[in-house]
Amino acid sequence: MPDTAWWLDLLWTVVKGVLVALALLTTFAYMTLIERRLLARMQIRWGPNRVGPMGLLQPLADAIKSIFKEDLRITKADQLVYTLAPLIAITCALTAFGGIPAGPAGSFFGLNPWVYSLDVGVIGLLAITSMGVYGIFLGGWASGSKYPLLGGLRSAAQIISYELGMGLSILGLLMLVGSASFQSIIGWQATNGWLIVFQVFAFATFLVSSFAEVNRTPFDLPEAEQELVAGYLTEYSAIKWALFQMAEYVNMITASALMATLFFGGYKGPVFLDGLIPGISNWPFIWLILKIAFFLFLFIWVRATLPRLRYDQLMRFGWKLIFPLSLANTVITGFYLTYFRGAGLWPLGILGLIGLVLLIVMSDRARRLWNTPTHRPDAERPAASRPVGGD
Amino acid sequence: MGVLELAKGMGVTLGKLFTKPVTVSYPEQRASIKPRFRGRHILTRHPGTGLEKCIGCSLCAAACPSYAIYVEAAENDPANPTSPGERYASVYEINMLRCIFCGMCEEACPTGAVVMGNEFEMADYRYRDFVYAKEDMLVGVEGSIPQRREAAQKNQPVRVGFKVEGGPRAELEGVKYPT
């Protein structure tokens, strides 16, 4: 909008930013409720249903509780960093979502339905989300205690490891589209079909790395209660603790939105529905929200099913499987685009599908490649001087 | 465990999403417990004469591992006896905060006077309200101290939040629980 005054532009951007933040925080609040209800139902329980009708006021009760709980002051903590860490985490989480477009340009009452739009959209967004690890690591460090420090270190190592796989997964996609801005990615998908068709292999690695990136089960090592008390947020209480939780959930929503936008056509709905209701495939918000909801359900569903990985398994999985696989995907896509572009894009999709099916079928054999620690024969092992398991 | 097994597990959890939960909405819905559940003690009476079975021998207090029971015995008035023996328990108190519901008192009692019933809803506010006296535990007293207090305040009958499958055990003569 070049003809409007710059301050009006700024004002509307601020308003949109606040709206996005409010929407994300509300979604976070109700995500906790929905997650608890769904987990409960998957475990044949009811879940929270006492506060308000159907338990709908539970998030409010939780909020009041975490605000009015005693905010413990840790004497050994570095007070400034200790206070800033949750703020860094939540700020990065909230900022990241602003770049995701929720509709075509100018469809939100004449405004663009996104807060900011960068030419390097995807890359910028990944950069901002990965800044969130500073919050986690600094929080662990500033607590002045050993368990949080270990937890913070582990989180940092985990997130950096999976960030690589995540970034590499989408490189093939970016090569296909030829641009990193969300608008062109969605536009490309509108004309050529959803990218999941052509990059199914990349989607698989991206999905797995997203789970690790947002610290969700089966990769929620940062808060492994059994090993590390509660990981990096051991010493946090009350509202600061809640801010970390908030950041985790907001990251989850952002990851869902990323997957929906990059691989599932973003805010565009299926075109054949236009025959029933004209223009429905172009309605802003609706399709993106539906797709985000689907991925959020997937996150919860996986949490209800899978047990947590061990830390060494997690690192090995990231470095020995996800990283080479996404690298291979990038190389193959690049190779294909350089030499066989004339043959159309379909063979690329079929190639990815074959790769994925092969990987799933061979998963039991492939696992040994990355999941067996260096083998030591029994003879080399020192004999146990005490009974195994302690006395 | 390959990826296919993971998928199978995901299928199981998804299937459970559509089954009816087994949760009992406890205060509104009565919890169902088994007759052998060991809850708050009952002091029984002889069914024919209505005399208290307790003869004040203090064996339950001696057997109690957590020293929760206090018994004071007194001589029976021959004209108007409280118990069929020579003596009876003039004071019989159990501190429910100390009681570990082990059932040793039951085992030790020579006359089967103290039996563990099925009541468990004894949460209260003040320490002294957890000391249950004879008149709180004799057969025919329904509900715990807080439940009876609340019922008296609201002018309603005592409502216990559980039901016993198959009714109370044979030793709990005269005790009635909702079934």
Coordinates of C-alpha atoms in Angstrom, one line a residue:
Chain A
M1 CA 0.0 0.0 0.0
P2 CA 2.3 2.8 -1.2
D3 CA -0.4 5.5 -1.2
T4 CA -1.1 5.4 2.5
A5 CA 0.9 7.3 5.0
W6 CA 3.7 5.3 6.6
W7 CA 2.3 5.8 10.1
L8 CA -1.0 4.3 9.1
D9 CA 0.9 1.3 7.9
L10 CA 2.8 1.1 11.1
L11 CA -0.3 1.4 13.2
W12 CA -2.0 -1.4 11.3
T13 CA 1.0 -3.6 11.6
V14 CA 1.1 -3.1 15.3
V15 CA -2.6 -3.8 15.6
K16 CA -2.2 -7.0 13.6
G17 CA 0.8 -8.0 15.7
V18 CA -1.2 -7.6 18.9
L19 CA -4.1 -9.5 17.3
V20 CA -1.8 -12.4 16.4
A21 CA -0.3 -12.4 19.8
L22 CA -3.8 -12.5 21.4
A23 CA -5.0 -15.2 19.1
L24 CA -1.9 -17.3 19.8
L25 CA -2.2 -16.9 23.5
T26 CA -5.9 -17.9 23.4
T27 CA -5.0 -20.8 21.2
F28 CA -2.3 -21.8 23.7
A29 CA -4.7 -21.6 26.6
Y30 CA -7.3 -23.8 24.9
M31 CA -4.7 -26.0 23.4
T32 CA -3.7 -27.1 26.9
L33 CA -7.3 -27.9 27.6
I34 CA -7.9 -29.7 24.3
E35 CA -4.7 -31.6 24.8
R36 CA -5.5 -32.7 28.3
R37 CA -9.0 -33.7 27.2
L38 CA -7.8 -35.6 24.2
L39 CA -5.0 -37.3 26.1
A40 CA -7.5 -38.3 28.8
R41 CA -10.0 -39.7 26.2
M42 CA -7.2 -41.7 24.6
Q43 CA -6.5 -43.1 28.1
I44 CA -10.2 -43.8 28.7
R45 CA -10.6 -41.0 31.2
W46 CA -12.7 -37.8 31.0
G47 CA -10.0 -35.2 31.6
P48 CA -10.7 -31.8 33.1
N49 CA -14.4 -31.2 33.2
R50 CA -15.0 -29.6 36.6
V51 CA -14.4 -25.9 36.0
G52 CA -17.2 -24.4 33.9
P53 CA -19.3 -26.2 31.4
M54 CA -17.3 -29.1 29.9
G55 CA -14.3 -27.7 31.7
L56 CA -14.1 -24.8 29.4
L57 CA -13.0 -22.4 32.1
Q58 CA -10.0 -24.6 33.1
P59 CA -7.5 -22.5 31.2
L60 CA -8.7 -19.5 33.1
A61 CA -8.3 -21.3 36.4
D62 CA -4.8 -22.4 35.3
A63 CA -3.9 -18.8 34.4
I64 CA -5.1 -17.4 37.7
K65 CA -3.2 -20.1 39.5
S66 CA 0.1 -19.5 37.7
I67 CA -0.2 -15.7 38.1
F68 CA -0.8 -15.8 41.8
K69 CA 1.5 -18.6 42.7
E70 CA 4.6 -17.6 44.7
D71 CA 7.3 -16.6 42.3
L72 CA 10.4 -18.1 44.0
R73 CA 13.5 -16.0 44.1
I74 CA 16.6 -18.1 43.6
T75 CA 19.5 -16.6 45.5
K76 CA 22.2 -18.2 43.4
A77 CA 20.5 -17.2 40.1
D78 CA 21.7 -14.5 37.8
Q79 CA 18.6 -12.4 38.4
L80 CA 18.6 -10.5 35.1
V81 CA 19.1 -13.4 32.8
Y82 CA 16.9 -15.6 34.9
T83 CA 14.0 -13.1 34.4
L84 CA 14.8 -12.4 30.8
A85 CA 15.1 -16.0 29.6
P86 CA 11.3 -16.9 29.6
L87 CA 10.7 -13.5 27.9
I88 CA 13.2 -14.3 25.2
A89 CA 11.6 -17.7 24.6
I90 CA 8.0 -16.4 24.4
T91 CA 9.0 -13.3 22.3
C92 CA 10.8 -15.5 19.7
A93 CA 7.8 -17.9 19.6
L94 CA 5.3 -15.1 19.2
T95 CA 7.3 -13.2 16.6
A96 CA 7.8 -16.2 14.4
F97 CA 4.1 -16.7 13.7
G98 CA 3.6 -13.2 12.3
G99 CA 5.3 -14.2 9.1
I100 CA 2.8 -16.9 8.1
P101 CA 0.2 -15.7 5.6
A102 CA -3.3 -16.6 6.5
G103 CA -4.9 -15.4 3.2
P104 CA -4.3 -13.7 -0.1
A105 CA -3.0 -10.2 -0.1
G106 CA -5.5 -7.6 1.0
S107 CA -8.1 -10.2 2.1
F108 CA -8.3 -9.1 5.8
F109 CA -10.6 -6.1 5.6
G110 CA -8.4 -4.7 2.9
L111 CA -5.2 -5.5 4.8
N112 CA -2.7 -8.2 4.3
P113 CA -3.4 -11.1 6.6
W114 CA 0.2 -11.3 7.9
V115 CA 2.2 -9.1 10.1
Y116 CA 5.4 -9.0 8.1
S117 CA 6.4 -10.5 4.8
L118 CA 10.0 -11.2 4.1
D119 CA 11.5 -12.3 0.8
V120 CA 13.4 -14.9 2.8
G121 CA 10.2 -15.9 4.5
V122 CA 10.9 -19.5 5.4
I123 CA 14.5 -19.0 6.3
G124 CA 13.7 -15.9 8.4
L125 CA 11.0 -17.8 10.2
L126 CA 13.3 -20.8 11.0
A127 CA 15.9 -18.4 12.2
I128 CA 13.5 -16.7 14.6
T129 CA 12.2 -20.0 16.0
S130 CA 15.7 -21.3 16.5
M131 CA 16.4 -18.1 18.5
G132 CA 14.0 -19.5 21.1
V133 CA 16.7 -21.9 22.2
Y134 CA 18.5 -19.0 23.8
G135 CA 15.6 -18.6 26.2
I136 CA 15.9 -22.3 27.1
F137 CA 19.6 -22.4 27.4
L138 CA 20.0 -19.1 29.3
G139 CA 17.2 -20.1 31.6
G140 CA 19.0 -23.3 32.4
W141 CA 22.3 -21.4 32.9
A142 CA 21.0 -18.6 34.9
S143 CA 19.2 -20.8 37.4
G144 CA 22.5 -21.3 39.2
S145 CA 21.9 -25.0 39.6
K146 CA 23.3 -28.1 38.0
Y147 CA 20.2 -29.9 36.7
P148 CA 18.8 -26.9 34.8
L149 CA 22.2 -26.3 33.4
L150 CA 22.4 -29.9 32.1
G151 CA 18.8 -29.6 30.8
G152 CA 19.6 -26.3 29.0
L153 CA 22.8 -27.8 27.4
R154 CA 20.8 -30.9 26.3
S155 CA 18.1 -28.7 24.8
A156 CA 20.5 -26.6 23.0
A157 CA 22.3 -29.6 21.5
Q158 CA 19.0 -31.2 20.6
I159 CA 17.5 -28.1 18.9
I160 CA 20.7 -27.3 17.0
S161 CA 21.0 -30.9 15.7
Y162 CA 17.4 -31.0 14.5
E163 CA 17.5 -27.5 13.1
L164 CA 20.0 -28.8 10.5
G165 CA 17.6 -31.6 9.4
M166 CA 14.7 -29.2 9.4
G167 CA 16.5 -26.6 7.2
L168 CA 17.9 -29.2 4.9
S169 CA 14.5 -30.8 4.5
I170 CA 13.0 -27.7 2.9
L171 CA 15.9 -27.0 0.6
G172 CA 14.6 -29.3 -2.0
L173 CA 11.2 -27.6 -1.7
L174 CA 12.8 -24.1 -2.1
M175 CA 14.7 -25.3 -5.2
L176 CA 11.5 -26.5 -6.7
V177 CA 9.7 -23.3 -6.0
G178 CA 12.7 -21.1 -6.7
S179 CA 11.8 -18.7 -3.9
A180 CA 11.7 -18.6 -0.1
S181 CA 8.8 -16.2 0.3
F182 CA 5.6 -17.8 1.6
Q183 CA 3.6 -16.0 -1.1
S184 CA 5.4 -17.6 -3.9
I185 CA 5.4 -21.0 -2.2
I186 CA 1.7 -20.9 -1.8
G187 CA 1.2 -19.5 -5.3
W188 CA 3.4 -22.3 -6.7
Q189 CA 1.3 -24.9 -4.9
A190 CA -1.9 -23.4 -6.2
T191 CA -0.8 -23.9 -9.8
N192 CA 1.3 -27.1 -9.5
G193 CA -0.4 -29.0 -6.7
W194 CA 0.6 -29.4 -3.0
L195 CA 4.2 -29.8 -2.4
I196 CA 3.7 -32.9 -0.2
V197 CA 3.2 -34.8 -3.5
F198 CA 6.6 -33.8 -4.9
Q199 CA 8.5 -33.7 -1.6
V200 CA 6.9 -36.5 0.5
F201 CA 10.3 -37.6 1.7
A202 CA 11.3 -34.1 2.7
F203 CA 7.9 -33.8 4.5
A204 CA 8.7 -37.0 6.5
T205 CA 12.0 -35.7 7.7
F206 CA 10.6 -32.2 8.3
L207 CA 7.8 -33.6 10.4
V208 CA 10.2 -35.6 12.6
S209 CA 12.5 -32.7 13.0
S210 CA 9.6 -30.4 13.9
F211 CA 8.7 -32.8 16.7
A212 CA 12.2 -32.5 18.0
E213 CA 12.4 -28.8 17.4
V214 CA 9.4 -28.0 19.5
N215 CA 10.4 -30.4 22.2
R216 CA 7.3 -32.6 22.0
T217 CA 7.1 -36.3 22.7
P218 CA 8.9 -38.5 21.7
F219 CA 11.6 -36.0 21.7
D220 CA 10.8 -34.0 24.8
L221 CA 14.2 -34.5 26.4
P222 CA 14.6 -30.9 27.7
E223 CA 12.0 -31.7 30.4
A224 CA 12.8 -35.3 31.0
E225 CA 11.5 -35.5 34.5
Q226 CA 12.9 -39.0 35.1
E227 CA 16.4 -38.0 34.3
L228 CA 16.7 -34.3 35.0
V229 CA 14.0 -33.4 37.5
A230 CA 12.4 -31.1 35.0
G231 CA 15.2 -30.0 32.8
Y232 CA 15.9 -26.4 32.1
L233 CA 12.9 -25.2 34.0
T234 CA 13.6 -26.9 37.3
E235 CA 14.0 -23.7 39.2
Y236 CA 11.2 -21.8 37.5
S237 CA 7.9 -21.3 39.1
A238 CA 4.6 -19.4 38.7
I239 CA 4.3 -17.1 35.7
K240 CA 7.9 -17.6 34.4
W241 CA 7.3 -21.3 34.2
A242 CA 4.0 -20.6 32.4
L243 CA 5.8 -18.4 29.9
F244 CA 8.1 -21.3 29.0
Q245 CA 5.2 -23.6 28.6
M246 CA 3.5 -20.9 26.5
A247 CA 6.6 -20.7 24.3
E248 CA 6.5 -24.4 23.7
Y249 CA 2.9 -24.5 22.7
V250 CA 3.2 -21.4 20.5
N251 CA 6.2 -23.0 18.8
M252 CA 4.1 -26.1 18.2
I253 CA 1.4 -23.9 16.6
T254 CA 4.0 -22.3 14.4
A255 CA 5.5 -25.6 13.4
S256 CA 2.0 -26.8 12.4
A257 CA 1.4 -23.6 10.4
L258 CA 4.8 -24.1 8.7
M259 CA 4.0 -27.6 7.7
A260 CA 0.5 -26.6 6.5
T261 CA 2.0 -23.7 4.5
L262 CA 5.0 -25.4 3.0
F263 CA 3.6 -28.8 2.2
F264 CA -0.2 -28.6 2.2
G265 CA -1.1 -25.5 0.2
G266 CA -1.2 -23.0 3.0
Y267 CA -4.4 -20.9 3.1
K268 CA -5.7 -22.3 -0.1
G269 CA -8.4 -25.0 0.1
P270 CA -9.1 -27.8 -2.3
V271 CA -10.2 -26.3 -5.6
F272 CA -12.9 -28.8 -6.4
L273 CA -15.0 -27.4 -3.5
D274 CA -15.4 -24.2 -5.6
G275 CA -18.0 -26.1 -7.5
L276 CA -20.2 -26.4 -4.4
I277 CA -19.6 -22.9 -2.9
P278 CA -17.9 -20.5 -5.2
G279 CA -14.7 -19.0 -3.8
I280 CA -14.5 -21.3 -0.8
S281 CA -11.0 -22.4 -1.6
N282 CA -9.8 -18.9 -1.3
W283 CA -11.4 -17.9 2.0
P284 CA -8.7 -16.6 4.3
F285 CA -8.0 -18.1 7.7
I286 CA -10.4 -21.0 7.4
W287 CA -8.2 -23.5 5.6
L288 CA -5.0 -22.5 7.4
I289 CA -6.8 -22.9 10.8
L290 CA -8.2 -26.3 9.7
K291 CA -4.7 -27.5 8.6
I292 CA -3.1 -26.2 11.7
A293 CA -5.7 -28.0 13.8
F294 CA -5.0 -31.2 12.0
F295 CA -1.3 -31.0 12.8
L296 CA -1.9 -30.0 16.4
F297 CA -4.1 -33.1 16.7
L298 CA -1.2 -35.1 15.3
F299 CA 1.1 -33.7 17.9
I300 CA -1.2 -34.7 20.7
W301 CA -1.9 -38.1 19.1
V302 CA 1.8 -38.9 19.0
R303 CA 2.2 -37.7 22.5
A304 CA -0.5 -40.1 23.6
T305 CA 1.2 -43.0 21.9
L306 CA 4.9 -42.9 21.8
P307 CA 7.3 -43.3 24.7
R308 CA 10.2 -40.8 25.0
L309 CA 13.6 -41.6 23.4
R310 CA 16.8 -41.9 25.3
Y311 CA 19.1 -38.9 24.8
D312 CA 21.8 -40.8 23.0
Q313 CA 19.2 -42.3 20.7
L314 CA 17.8 -38.9 20.0
M315 CA 21.2 -37.5 19.0
R316 CA 22.1 -40.5 17.0
F317 CA 18.7 -40.4 15.2
G318 CA 19.2 -36.7 14.4
W319 CA 22.8 -36.9 13.1
K320 CA 22.9 -40.3 11.6
L321 CA 19.4 -40.6 10.1
I322 CA 17.5 -37.3 9.7
F323 CA 20.5 -35.3 8.6
P324 CA 21.9 -37.6 5.9
L325 CA 18.4 -38.4 4.6
S326 CA 17.4 -34.8 4.2
L327 CA 20.8 -34.1 2.7
A328 CA 20.2 -36.9 0.2
N329 CA 16.8 -35.5 -0.6
T330 CA 18.3 -32.1 -1.3
V331 CA 21.0 -33.6 -3.5
I332 CA 18.6 -35.8 -5.5
T333 CA 16.1 -33.0 -5.9
G334 CA 18.9 -30.7 -7.1
F335 CA 20.2 -33.3 -9.5
Y336 CA 16.7 -34.0 -10.9
L337 CA 16.0 -30.3 -11.4
T338 CA 19.3 -29.7 -13.2
Y339 CA 19.2 -32.6 -15.6
F340 CA 15.6 -33.9 -15.9
R341 CA 13.4 -30.8 -15.5
G342 CA 12.0 -31.4 -18.9
A343 CA 10.4 -34.7 -17.8
G344 CA 8.0 -32.9 -15.5
L345 CA 7.7 -33.1 -11.8
W346 CA 5.8 -36.3 -11.3
P347 CA 8.8 -38.6 -11.4
L348 CA 10.2 -36.6 -8.5
G349 CA 7.1 -37.3 -6.4
I350 CA 7.2 -41.0 -7.3
L351 CA 10.9 -41.1 -6.4
G352 CA 10.2 -39.6 -3.0
L353 CA 7.3 -42.0 -2.4
I354 CA 9.5 -45.0 -3.3
G355 CA 12.2 -43.7 -0.9
L356 CA 9.7 -43.3 1.9
V357 CA 8.1 -46.7 1.4
L358 CA 11.6 -48.3 1.3
L359 CA 12.6 -46.5 4.4
I360 CA 9.4 -47.6 6.3
V361 CA 9.8 -51.2 5.1
M362 CA 13.4 -51.3 5.9
S363 CA 13.0 -49.4 9.2
D364 CA 14.0 -52.4 11.3
R365 CA 17.2 -52.9 9.4
A366 CA 18.0 -49.3 9.0
R367 CA 17.6 -48.7 12.7
R368 CA 20.6 -50.9 13.5
L369 CA 22.8 -48.6 11.4
W370 CA 22.1 -45.6 13.6
N371 CA 20.9 -47.0 16.9
T372 CA 23.6 -49.5 17.9
P373 CA 26.3 -48.1 20.1
T374 CA 29.8 -49.3 19.4
H375 CA 29.7 -53.0 20.1
R376 CA 31.9 -54.3 22.8
P377 CA 32.2 -58.1 23.2
D378 CA 31.4 -59.4 26.7
A379 CA 35.0 -60.5 27.1
E380 CA 36.3 -57.0 26.9
R381 CA 33.9 -55.7 29.4
P382 CA 35.2 -55.5 33.0
A383 CA 33.5 -58.0 35.3
A384 CA 31.0 -56.4 37.6
S385 CA 32.4 -56.3 41.1
R386 CA 29.0 -55.7 42.6
P387 CA 25.6 -57.2 41.8
V388 CA 24.0 -55.5 38.8
G389 CA 21.4 -53.0 39.9
G390 CA 23.2 -52.0 43.1
D391 CA 22.8 -53.4 46.6
Chain B
M1 CA 10.2 -51.8 16.6
G2 CA 9.8 -50.6 13.0
V3 CA 7.7 -47.8 11.7
L4 CA 4.8 -50.1 11.1
E5 CA 4.6 -51.0 14.7
L6 CA 4.5 -47.4 15.6
A7 CA 1.6 -47.0 13.2
K8 CA -0.1 -49.9 14.9
G9 CA 0.3 -48.2 18.2
M10 CA -1.1 -45.0 16.9
G11 CA -4.1 -46.9 15.7
V12 CA -4.7 -48.3 19.2
T13 CA -4.7 -44.8 20.8
L14 CA -6.9 -43.5 18.1
G15 CA -9.4 -46.3 18.6
K16 CA -9.4 -45.6 22.4
L17 CA -10.4 -42.0 21.6
F18 CA -13.9 -43.3 20.7
T19 CA -14.5 -45.6 23.6
K20 CA -16.5 -44.5 26.6
P21 CA -14.3 -43.5 29.6
V22 CA -14.3 -45.7 32.7
T23 CA -14.0 -42.7 35.0
V24 CA -16.6 -42.5 37.9
S25 CA -17.6 -38.9 38.6
Y26 CA -17.1 -39.6 42.2
P27 CA -19.0 -37.1 44.4
E28 CA -22.0 -37.1 42.2
Q29 CA -21.9 -40.8 41.2
R30 CA -21.3 -43.3 43.9
A31 CA -18.0 -45.1 43.9
S32 CA -18.3 -48.8 43.8
I33 CA -16.1 -50.7 46.3
K34 CA -15.6 -54.3 47.3
P35 CA -16.9 -55.6 50.6
R36 CA -13.4 -56.5 51.8
F37 CA -12.2 -52.9 51.5
R38 CA -10.8 -51.8 54.8
G39 CA -12.1 -48.5 55.8
R40 CA -13.2 -46.8 59.1
H41 CA -13.8 -49.1 62.1
I42 CA -17.2 -50.2 63.3
L43 CA -17.9 -51.3 66.9
T44 CA -20.4 -54.0 66.6
R45 CA -23.2 -55.1 68.9
H46 CA -24.7 -58.5 69.7
P47 CA -27.6 -58.9 67.3
G48 CA -30.0 -60.4 69.8
T49 CA -29.5 -58.4 72.9
G50 CA -28.1 -55.2 71.4
L51 CA -25.2 -55.3 74.0
E52 CA -21.8 -54.0 72.8
K53 CA -19.4 -56.8 71.9
C54 CA -16.4 -54.8 73.3
I55 CA -15.3 -55.9 76.7
G56 CA -12.6 -53.3 77.1
C57 CA -9.7 -55.7 77.1
S58 CA -7.4 -53.3 75.2
L59 CA -5.9 -56.0 73.1
C60 CA -6.7 -53.9 70.0
A61 CA -4.7 -51.1 71.5
A62 CA -1.8 -53.4 72.2
A63 CA -1.9 -54.9 68.7
C64 CA -2.0 -51.5 67.0
P65 CA 1.3 -50.8 65.3
S66 CA 0.7 -47.0 65.2
Y67 CA -0.7 -46.6 68.7
A68 CA -3.9 -45.1 67.3
I69 CA -6.3 -46.8 69.7
Y70 CA -7.1 -45.7 73.3
V71 CA -9.3 -47.9 75.5
E72 CA -10.4 -47.3 79.1
A73 CA -12.4 -50.1 80.7
A74 CA -15.0 -49.8 83.4
E75 CA -17.0 -52.4 85.5
N76 CA -20.4 -53.2 84.1
D77 CA -23.5 -52.3 86.1
P78 CA -25.1 -55.8 86.7
A79 CA -28.6 -54.4 86.5
N80 CA -28.1 -52.5 83.3
P81 CA -25.0 -54.0 81.5
T82 CA -23.4 -52.3 78.5
S83 CA -21.6 -55.4 77.4
P84 CA -22.2 -59.1 78.3
G85 CA -18.9 -59.5 80.1
E86 CA -17.7 -58.1 83.5
R87 CA -16.3 -55.0 82.0
Y88 CA -17.0 -52.7 79.1
A89 CA -15.1 -49.9 77.3
S90 CA -16.1 -46.7 78.9
V91 CA -13.8 -44.8 76.5
Y92 CA -12.9 -46.1 73.1
E93 CA -11.1 -43.8 70.8
I94 CA -9.3 -44.2 67.5
N95 CA -7.2 -41.4 66.0
M96 CA -7.9 -41.8 62.3
L97 CA -4.9 -39.7 61.4
R98 CA -2.6 -42.2 63.0
C99 CA -4.5 -45.3 61.9
I100 CA -2.9 -47.1 59.0
F101 CA -5.9 -49.3 58.3
C102 CA -3.9 -52.5 58.7
G103 CA -6.6 -54.5 60.4
M104 CA -4.5 -55.7 63.3
C105 CA -7.1 -54.5 65.8
E106 CA -9.6 -56.7 64.0
E107 CA -7.3 -59.7 64.3
A108 CA -6.6 -59.1 67.9
C109 CA -10.1 -58.6 69.1
P110 CA -11.3 -61.7 71.0
T111 CA -15.0 -60.9 70.7
G112 CA -15.0 -59.5 67.1
A113 CA -16.1 -56.1 68.5
V114 CA -14.0 -53.9 66.3
V115 CA -14.3 -54.6 62.6
M116 CA -13.1 -52.5 59.7
G117 CA -16.0 -51.2 57.7
N118 CA -16.1 -49.7 54.2
E119 CA -16.3 -45.9 55.0
F120 CA -13.4 -43.9 53.8
E121 CA -14.7 -40.3 53.5
M122 CA -13.2 -38.8 56.6
A123 CA -11.4 -35.7 55.3
D124 CA -11.8 -32.8 57.8
Y125 CA -10.3 -29.6 58.9
R126 CA -9.3 -29.8 62.6
Y127 CA -7.0 -32.3 64.2
R128 CA -9.3 -33.1 67.1
D129 CA -12.1 -34.0 64.7
F130 CA -10.1 -37.0 63.5
V131 CA -10.3 -38.7 66.9
Y132 CA -13.3 -41.0 66.6
A133 CA -15.0 -41.9 69.9
K134 CA -17.3 -44.8 70.7
E135 CA -20.4 -43.0 69.7
D136 CA -18.9 -42.2 66.2
M137 CA -18.1 -45.9 65.5
L138 CA -20.9 -47.9 67.0
V139 CA -23.2 -49.8 64.6
G140 CA -26.0 -47.7 63.4
V141 CA -24.0 -44.5 63.2
E142 CA -24.0 -43.6 59.5
G143 CA -21.3 -41.5 57.9
S144 CA -18.1 -40.0 59.3
I145 CA -17.9 -37.0 61.6
P146 CA -17.7 -34.4 58.8
Q147 CA -20.5 -36.0 56.9
R148 CA -22.8 -36.1 59.9
R149 CA -21.9 -32.5 60.7
E150 CA -22.7 -31.4 57.2
A151 CA -25.9 -33.3 57.1
A152 CA -27.0 -31.7 60.4
Q153 CA -26.2 -28.2 59.0
K154 CA -28.2 -28.9 55.9
N155 CA -30.9 -30.8 57.6
Q156 CA -30.6 -33.7 55.3
P157 CA -29.9 -37.3 55.8
V158 CA -26.2 -38.4 55.6
R159 CA -25.2 -39.5 52.1
V160 CA -22.1 -41.6 51.7
G161 CA -20.5 -41.4 48.3
F162 CA -19.9 -45.1 47.8
K163 CA -21.9 -48.3 47.4
V164 CA -20.7 -51.8 48.3
E165 CA -21.0 -54.6 45.8
G166 CA -22.9 -57.4 47.5
G167 CA -23.5 -55.5 50.7
P168 CA -21.3 -55.4 53.8
R169 CA -19.3 -58.4 55.1
A170 CA -20.9 -60.9 57.5
E171 CA -18.8 -59.6 60.4
L172 CA -20.3 -56.2 60.1
E173 CA -23.6 -57.2 61.7
G174 CA -26.3 -54.6 61.4
V175 CA -24.3 -52.3 59.2
K176 CA -26.2 -51.0 56.2
Y177 CA -24.5 -49.6 53.1
P178 CA -26.2 -48.5 49.9
T179 CA -25.9 -51.1 47.2

